[in-house]
């Protein structure tokens, strides 16, 4: 479980050398012990342990105190304009600790994917895959991977209980907004058969106004591009497109990309 420290992992591995060990290294952290939370089930009839948690601990609450000799008289706790987020945990990120985890006996690294967008899953899995490959090649950890992970939806990162009790560092008590630096704005559906090279149909996932600078993410490589215009199948140029776009949207890219390539832009 995610509450187990690096020291405890080593001890488990030493006493059970033939046992394959997996450790959760990236994603949302439940405020309850090992996800044993009843709040979601109680409030929304959605059980956390069945994969359908509403993440009730991330909601905004007004918290009150009732003094024993003054029943029914409630005193509101201090809060700012955002509300009170007393159960708001940061997200786990252990990409810097992969070598320590491997040396301790971990053979499988688990990242969160449940109820996440294709953009989140692709970015996180790809980043950890690259970090693992470089670790296996004996290369030092590249801090650019932390910036890459910050481009996905997150509530700030911390290393969990791996080396010590994080205490107040595990939570953001002031706000529940995402720290995400980039947003998912498009998904390449495939190359358009029009006789023109590198013309692609995209599914629009966020509002875009040309010209706009985007990053194109593929399994093999990433590159930046400035999209100067959007075009419909009838050849009409569009300056702005959005997720509710009825017309098929085409864009030109400087390099060939596969279907499923992702477009994102800085927020």
mmCIF file of C-alpha atoms in Angstrom:
data_model
loop_
_atom_site.group_PDB
_atom_site.id
_atom_site.type_symbol
_atom_site.label_atom_id
_atom_site.label_comp_id
_atom_site.label_asym_id
_atom_site.label_seq_id
_atom_site.Cartn_x
_atom_site.Cartn_y
_atom_site.Cartn_z
ATOM 1 C CA UNK A 1 0.000 0.000 0.000
ATOM 2 C CA UNK A 2 1.039 3.612 -0.477
ATOM 3 C CA UNK A 3 1.558 4.078 3.281
ATOM 4 C CA UNK A 4 4.501 1.654 3.275
ATOM 5 C CA UNK A 5 7.891 3.352 3.546
ATOM 6 C CA UNK A 6 11.048 2.564 1.607
ATOM 7 C CA UNK A 7 12.508 0.913 4.719
ATOM 8 C CA UNK A 8 9.452 -1.353 5.017
ATOM 9 C CA UNK A 9 9.610 -2.239 1.316
ATOM 10 C CA UNK A 10 13.200 -3.429 1.766
ATOM 11 C CA UNK A 11 12.182 -5.544 4.764
ATOM 12 C CA UNK A 12 9.255 -7.134 2.889
ATOM 13 C CA UNK A 13 11.514 -7.897 -0.081
ATOM 14 C CA UNK A 14 14.275 -9.370 2.104
ATOM 15 C CA UNK A 15 11.812 -11.701 3.846
ATOM 16 C CA UNK A 16 9.953 -12.587 0.617
ATOM 17 C CA UNK A 17 12.600 -12.468 -2.139
ATOM 18 C CA UNK A 18 10.472 -14.481 -4.569
ATOM 19 C CA UNK A 19 7.445 -12.195 -4.292
ATOM 20 C CA UNK A 20 6.861 -9.686 -7.091
ATOM 21 C CA UNK A 21 6.156 -6.264 -5.579
ATOM 22 C CA UNK A 22 4.231 -3.389 -7.154
ATOM 23 C CA UNK A 23 4.095 0.181 -5.808
ATOM 24 C CA UNK A 24 1.747 3.049 -6.651
ATOM 25 C CA UNK A 25 4.021 5.880 -7.830
ATOM 26 C CA UNK A 26 1.808 8.584 -9.348
ATOM 27 C CA UNK A 27 -1.695 9.984 -9.067
ATOM 28 C CA UNK A 28 -4.438 11.219 -6.781
ATOM 29 C CA UNK A 29 -4.180 10.341 -3.105
ATOM 30 C CA UNK A 30 -7.280 9.510 -1.077
ATOM 31 C CA UNK A 31 -7.488 11.182 2.317
ATOM 32 C CA UNK A 32 -8.496 7.846 3.840
ATOM 33 C CA UNK A 33 -6.122 5.021 4.730
ATOM 34 C CA UNK A 34 -5.473 2.996 1.539
ATOM 35 C CA UNK A 35 -8.606 4.374 -0.041
ATOM 36 C CA UNK A 36 -10.926 2.954 2.625
ATOM 37 C CA UNK A 37 -13.238 5.945 2.449
ATOM 38 C CA UNK A 38 -16.995 5.915 3.111
ATOM 39 C CA UNK A 39 -17.736 9.566 2.327
ATOM 40 C CA UNK A 40 -18.378 9.050 -1.401
ATOM 41 C CA UNK A 41 -20.675 6.101 -0.743
ATOM 42 C CA UNK A 42 -22.547 7.977 1.980
ATOM 43 C CA UNK A 43 -23.046 11.191 -0.008
ATOM 44 C CA UNK A 44 -23.457 9.881 -3.563
ATOM 45 C CA UNK A 45 -23.887 6.070 -3.321
ATOM 46 C CA UNK A 46 -20.649 5.638 -5.268
ATOM 47 C CA UNK A 47 -18.167 3.304 -3.602
ATOM 48 C CA UNK A 48 -14.495 4.314 -3.656
ATOM 49 C CA UNK A 49 -13.320 0.700 -3.697
ATOM 50 C CA UNK A 50 -15.392 -0.052 -6.802
ATOM 51 C CA UNK A 51 -13.584 2.546 -8.867
ATOM 52 C CA UNK A 52 -16.431 5.057 -8.985
ATOM 53 C CA UNK A 53 -15.400 7.481 -6.216
ATOM 54 C CA UNK A 54 -16.798 11.010 -6.539
ATOM 55 C CA UNK A 55 -13.681 12.353 -4.766
ATOM 56 C CA UNK A 56 -15.857 13.878 -2.069
ATOM 57 C CA UNK A 57 -12.762 14.858 -0.100
ATOM 58 C CA UNK A 58 -11.964 17.399 -2.849
ATOM 59 C CA UNK A 59 -15.312 19.209 -2.510
ATOM 60 C CA UNK A 60 -15.689 22.574 -0.818
ATOM 61 C CA UNK A 61 -17.098 22.331 2.712
ATOM 62 C CA UNK A 62 -18.239 24.777 5.339
ATOM 63 C CA UNK A 63 -16.978 23.472 8.673
ATOM 64 C CA UNK A 64 -18.703 24.345 11.976
ATOM 65 C CA UNK A 65 -18.026 23.666 15.642
ATOM 66 C CA UNK A 66 -20.660 22.938 18.274
ATOM 67 C CA UNK A 67 -19.754 23.591 21.891
ATOM 68 C CA UNK A 68 -21.047 20.920 24.309
ATOM 69 C CA UNK A 69 -23.067 23.270 26.532
ATOM 70 C CA UNK A 70 -24.522 25.176 23.540
ATOM 71 C CA UNK A 71 -26.303 22.505 21.488
ATOM 72 C CA UNK A 72 -27.594 23.750 18.180
ATOM 73 C CA UNK A 73 -25.367 26.819 18.244
ATOM 74 C CA UNK A 74 -22.760 26.418 15.520
ATOM 75 C CA UNK A 75 -19.566 28.402 15.119
ATOM 76 C CA UNK A 76 -18.107 28.558 11.615
ATOM 77 C CA UNK A 77 -14.383 27.919 11.313
ATOM 78 C CA UNK A 78 -12.227 30.550 9.664
ATOM 79 C CA UNK A 79 -11.895 30.189 5.899
ATOM 80 C CA UNK A 80 -10.864 32.345 2.965
ATOM 81 C CA UNK A 81 -12.858 33.251 -0.146
ATOM 82 C CA UNK A 82 -12.203 29.804 -1.616
ATOM 83 C CA UNK A 83 -13.857 27.910 1.243
ATOM 84 C CA UNK A 84 -12.327 25.225 3.452
ATOM 85 C CA UNK A 85 -10.334 22.312 2.048
ATOM 86 C CA UNK A 86 -9.338 20.416 5.165
ATOM 87 C CA UNK A 87 -9.215 17.044 3.354
ATOM 88 C CA UNK A 88 -7.484 18.257 0.206
ATOM 89 C CA UNK A 89 -4.477 16.011 -0.422
ATOM 90 C CA UNK A 90 -1.737 16.721 -2.932
ATOM 91 C CA UNK A 91 -1.005 14.175 -5.669
ATOM 92 C CA UNK A 92 1.657 11.508 -5.343
ATOM 93 C CA UNK A 93 4.725 11.798 -7.604
ATOM 94 C CA UNK A 94 7.652 9.408 -7.197
ATOM 95 C CA UNK A 95 9.380 9.711 -10.566
ATOM 96 C CA UNK A 96 12.552 10.880 -8.787
ATOM 97 C CA UNK A 97 12.540 7.759 -6.581
ATOM 98 C CA UNK A 98 12.335 5.004 -9.208
ATOM 99 C CA UNK A 99 15.936 3.864 -8.674
ATOM 100 C CA UNK A 100 15.486 3.706 -4.889
ATOM 101 C CA UNK A 101 12.257 1.737 -5.316
ATOM 102 C CA UNK A 102 13.852 -0.719 -7.721
ATOM 103 C CA UNK A 103 16.833 -1.231 -5.412
ATOM 104 C CA UNK A 104 14.423 -1.830 -2.521
ATOM 105 C CA UNK A 105 12.725 -4.668 -4.422
ATOM 106 C CA UNK A 106 9.911 -3.098 -6.452
ATOM 107 C CA UNK A 107 9.537 -4.606 -9.934
ATOM 108 C CA UNK A 108 6.333 -2.908 -11.103
ATOM 109 C CA UNK A 109 5.444 0.790 -10.996
ATOM 110 C CA UNK A 110 1.740 1.655 -11.005
ATOM 111 C CA UNK A 111 0.394 5.011 -12.259
ATOM 112 C CA UNK A 112 -3.177 6.234 -11.996
ATOM 113 C CA UNK A 113 -5.369 5.924 -15.069
ATOM 114 C CA UNK A 114 -8.887 5.323 -13.776
ATOM 115 C CA UNK A 115 -11.360 8.070 -14.717
ATOM 116 C CA UNK A 116 -8.544 10.074 -16.352
ATOM 117 C CA UNK A 117 -8.408 11.608 -19.826
ATOM 118 C CA UNK A 118 -6.457 10.040 -22.671
ATOM 119 C CA UNK A 119 -4.146 13.061 -22.432
ATOM 120 C CA UNK A 120 -3.383 12.443 -18.740
ATOM 121 C CA UNK A 121 -2.760 8.727 -19.193
ATOM 122 C CA UNK A 122 -0.614 9.171 -22.309
ATOM 123 C CA UNK A 123 1.538 11.902 -20.777
ATOM 124 C CA UNK A 124 2.104 10.254 -17.401
ATOM 125 C CA UNK A 125 2.734 6.742 -18.749
ATOM 126 C CA UNK A 126 5.075 8.034 -21.449
ATOM 127 C CA UNK A 127 7.046 10.183 -18.994
ATOM 128 C CA UNK A 128 7.524 7.346 -16.519
ATOM 129 C CA UNK A 129 8.424 4.954 -19.339
ATOM 130 C CA UNK A 130 11.197 7.287 -20.491
ATOM 131 C CA UNK A 131 12.444 7.793 -16.929
ATOM 132 C CA UNK A 132 12.523 4.019 -16.369
ATOM 133 C CA UNK A 133 14.419 3.408 -19.624
ATOM 134 C CA UNK A 134 17.018 6.032 -18.715
ATOM 135 C CA UNK A 135 17.321 4.581 -15.210
ATOM 136 C CA UNK A 136 17.925 1.127 -16.688
ATOM 137 C CA UNK A 137 20.586 2.642 -18.956
ATOM 138 C CA UNK A 138 22.383 4.043 -15.906
ATOM 139 C CA UNK A 139 21.582 7.678 -16.636
ATOM 140 C CA UNK A 140 20.908 10.197 -13.818
ATOM 141 C CA UNK A 141 17.368 11.440 -13.313
ATOM 142 C CA UNK A 142 16.384 14.259 -15.658
ATOM 143 C CA UNK A 143 14.386 16.958 -13.841
ATOM 144 C CA UNK A 144 12.632 17.934 -17.067
ATOM 145 C CA UNK A 145 10.258 15.047 -16.361
ATOM 146 C CA UNK A 146 8.848 16.915 -13.346
ATOM 147 C CA UNK A 147 7.934 19.828 -15.623
ATOM 148 C CA UNK A 148 6.370 17.389 -18.085
ATOM 149 C CA UNK A 149 4.160 15.839 -15.388
ATOM 150 C CA UNK A 150 3.129 19.333 -14.234
ATOM 151 C CA UNK A 151 1.508 19.788 -17.656
ATOM 152 C CA UNK A 152 -1.198 17.321 -16.595
ATOM 153 C CA UNK A 153 -4.004 17.927 -14.109
ATOM 154 C CA UNK A 154 -2.594 17.855 -10.570
ATOM 155 C CA UNK A 155 -3.039 19.401 -7.136
ATOM 156 C CA UNK A 156 0.637 19.830 -6.453
ATOM 157 C CA UNK A 157 3.044 16.936 -5.942
ATOM 158 C CA UNK A 158 4.619 15.288 -2.893
ATOM 159 C CA UNK A 159 6.455 11.964 -2.311
ATOM 160 C CA UNK A 160 3.854 10.428 -0.017
ATOM 161 C CA UNK A 161 5.028 8.320 2.903
ATOM 162 C CA UNK A 162 8.034 6.871 1.090
ATOM 163 C CA UNK A 163 10.764 8.356 3.277
ATOM 164 C CA UNK A 164 8.885 9.964 6.167
ATOM 165 C CA UNK A 165 5.529 11.192 7.419
ATOM 166 C CA UNK A 166 4.753 14.219 5.216
ATOM 167 C CA UNK A 167 2.392 15.776 7.787
ATOM 168 C CA UNK A 168 1.325 19.280 6.658
ATOM 169 C CA UNK A 169 3.286 18.957 3.380
ATOM 170 C CA UNK A 170 0.746 16.397 2.167
ATOM 171 C CA UNK A 171 -2.103 18.868 1.910
ATOM 172 C CA UNK A 172 -3.000 22.168 0.329
ATOM 173 C CA UNK A 173 -5.213 23.860 2.903
ATOM 174 C CA UNK A 174 -6.011 26.986 0.895
ATOM 175 C CA UNK A 175 -7.423 25.981 -2.485
ATOM 176 C CA UNK A 176 -8.582 23.112 -4.657
ATOM 177 C CA UNK A 177 -7.624 24.538 -8.053
ATOM 178 C CA UNK A 178 -5.406 22.533 -10.377
ATOM 179 C CA UNK A 179 -1.724 23.380 -10.778
ATOM 180 C CA UNK A 180 -1.780 22.196 -14.412
ATOM 181 C CA UNK A 181 0.467 24.315 -16.681
ATOM 182 C CA UNK A 182 -0.937 23.044 -20.022
ATOM 183 C CA UNK A 183 -4.347 21.974 -21.317
ATOM 184 C CA UNK A 184 -5.515 19.232 -23.665
ATOM 185 C CA UNK A 185 -6.943 20.962 -26.755
ATOM 186 C CA UNK A 186 -7.035 18.416 -29.560
ATOM 187 C CA UNK A 187 -6.771 14.804 -30.655
ATOM 188 C CA UNK A 188 -5.591 13.850 -34.139
ATOM 189 C CA UNK A 189 -8.153 11.573 -35.783
ATOM 190 C CA UNK A 190 -6.039 10.789 -38.829
ATOM 191 C CA UNK A 191 -4.482 12.142 -42.002
ATOM 192 C CA UNK A 192 -6.940 13.733 -44.422
ATOM 193 C CA UNK A 193 -6.907 12.146 -47.885
ATOM 194 C CA UNK A 194 -6.953 15.316 -49.950
ATOM 195 C CA UNK A 195 -3.751 15.044 -51.918
ATOM 196 C CA UNK A 196 -2.088 17.553 -49.588
ATOM 197 C CA UNK A 197 0.622 16.168 -47.327
ATOM 198 C CA UNK A 198 0.493 16.471 -43.543
ATOM 199 C CA UNK A 199 -3.111 17.705 -43.442
ATOM 200 C CA UNK A 200 -4.915 16.198 -40.462
ATOM 201 C CA UNK A 201 -8.421 16.009 -39.074
ATOM 202 C CA UNK A 202 -8.617 16.810 -35.363
ATOM 203 C CA UNK A 203 -11.159 16.383 -32.619
ATOM 204 C CA UNK A 204 -11.265 19.726 -30.806
ATOM 205 C CA UNK A 205 -11.067 19.409 -27.003
ATOM 206 C CA UNK A 206 -10.633 23.071 -26.057
ATOM 207 C CA UNK A 207 -11.238 26.472 -27.605
ATOM 208 C CA UNK A 208 -8.497 27.539 -30.004
ATOM 209 C CA UNK A 209 -8.016 30.826 -31.822
ATOM 210 C CA UNK A 210 -5.474 31.058 -34.652
ATOM 211 C CA UNK A 211 -2.635 31.707 -34.682
ATOM 212 C CA UNK A 212 -1.955 29.494 -31.684
ATOM 213 C CA UNK A 213 1.193 27.720 -30.549
ATOM 214 C CA UNK A 214 0.661 24.082 -29.568
ATOM 215 C CA UNK A 215 2.725 21.046 -28.650
ATOM 216 C CA UNK A 216 2.076 17.836 -30.557
ATOM 217 C CA UNK A 217 2.593 14.677 -28.491
ATOM 218 C CA UNK A 218 3.216 11.294 -30.152
ATOM 219 C CA UNK A 219 4.563 8.001 -28.787
ATOM 220 C CA UNK A 220 7.920 8.600 -30.491
ATOM 221 C CA UNK A 221 8.551 12.341 -30.350
ATOM 222 C CA UNK A 222 7.067 15.697 -29.388
ATOM 223 C CA UNK A 223 7.322 18.960 -31.284
ATOM 224 C CA UNK A 224 5.924 22.499 -31.248
ATOM 225 C CA UNK A 225 3.839 24.013 -34.024
ATOM 226 C CA UNK A 226 2.063 27.306 -34.625
ATOM 227 C CA UNK A 227 -1.351 26.602 -36.139
ATOM 228 C CA UNK A 228 -2.026 29.552 -38.453
ATOM 229 C CA UNK A 229 -5.534 28.562 -39.497
ATOM 230 C CA UNK A 230 -8.251 25.940 -39.207
ATOM 231 C CA UNK A 231 -9.988 24.679 -42.351
ATOM 232 C CA UNK A 232 -13.286 22.853 -42.985
ATOM 233 C CA UNK A 233 -13.798 20.068 -45.519
ATOM 234 C CA UNK A 234 -15.310 22.660 -47.885
ATOM 235 C CA UNK A 235 -12.154 24.761 -47.703
ATOM 236 C CA UNK A 236 -13.561 27.462 -45.424
ATOM 237 C CA UNK A 237 -11.007 28.993 -43.072
ATOM 238 C CA UNK A 238 -11.943 29.318 -39.400
ATOM 239 C CA UNK A 239 -10.210 31.595 -36.910
ATOM 240 C CA UNK A 240 -11.708 30.019 -33.772
ATOM 241 C CA UNK A 241 -12.787 26.441 -33.084
ATOM 242 C CA UNK A 242 -14.273 24.855 -29.968
ATOM 243 C CA UNK A 243 -15.373 21.413 -28.659
ATOM 244 C CA UNK A 244 -18.929 21.891 -29.958
ATOM 245 C CA UNK A 245 -17.677 22.480 -33.498
ATOM 246 C CA UNK A 246 -20.040 20.896 -36.030
ATOM 247 C CA UNK A 247 -17.693 21.213 -39.008
ATOM 248 C CA UNK A 248 -14.818 18.791 -39.461
ATOM 249 C CA UNK A 249 -11.632 20.676 -38.545
ATOM 250 C CA UNK A 250 -8.408 20.258 -40.508
ATOM 251 C CA UNK A 251 -4.940 21.556 -39.624
ATOM 252 C CA UNK A 252 -1.550 21.382 -41.283
ATOM 253 C CA UNK A 253 1.377 19.866 -39.369
ATOM 254 C CA UNK A 254 5.078 20.017 -40.340
ATOM 255 C CA UNK A 255 5.739 16.336 -39.575
ATOM 256 C CA UNK A 256 3.774 13.115 -40.134
ATOM 257 C CA UNK A 257 1.915 12.010 -36.997
ATOM 258 C CA UNK A 258 -0.189 8.938 -36.202
ATOM 259 C CA UNK A 259 -3.875 8.932 -35.349
ATOM 260 C CA UNK A 260 -4.195 9.496 -31.612
ATOM 261 C CA UNK A 261 -1.502 12.175 -31.431
ATOM 262 C CA UNK A 262 -2.340 14.814 -28.826
ATOM 263 C CA UNK A 263 -2.364 18.597 -29.035
ATOM 264 C CA UNK A 264 -1.856 20.731 -25.944
ATOM 265 C CA UNK A 265 -1.126 24.392 -25.257
ATOM 266 C CA UNK A 266 0.174 26.430 -22.349
ATOM 267 C CA UNK A 267 -2.518 27.837 -20.078
#
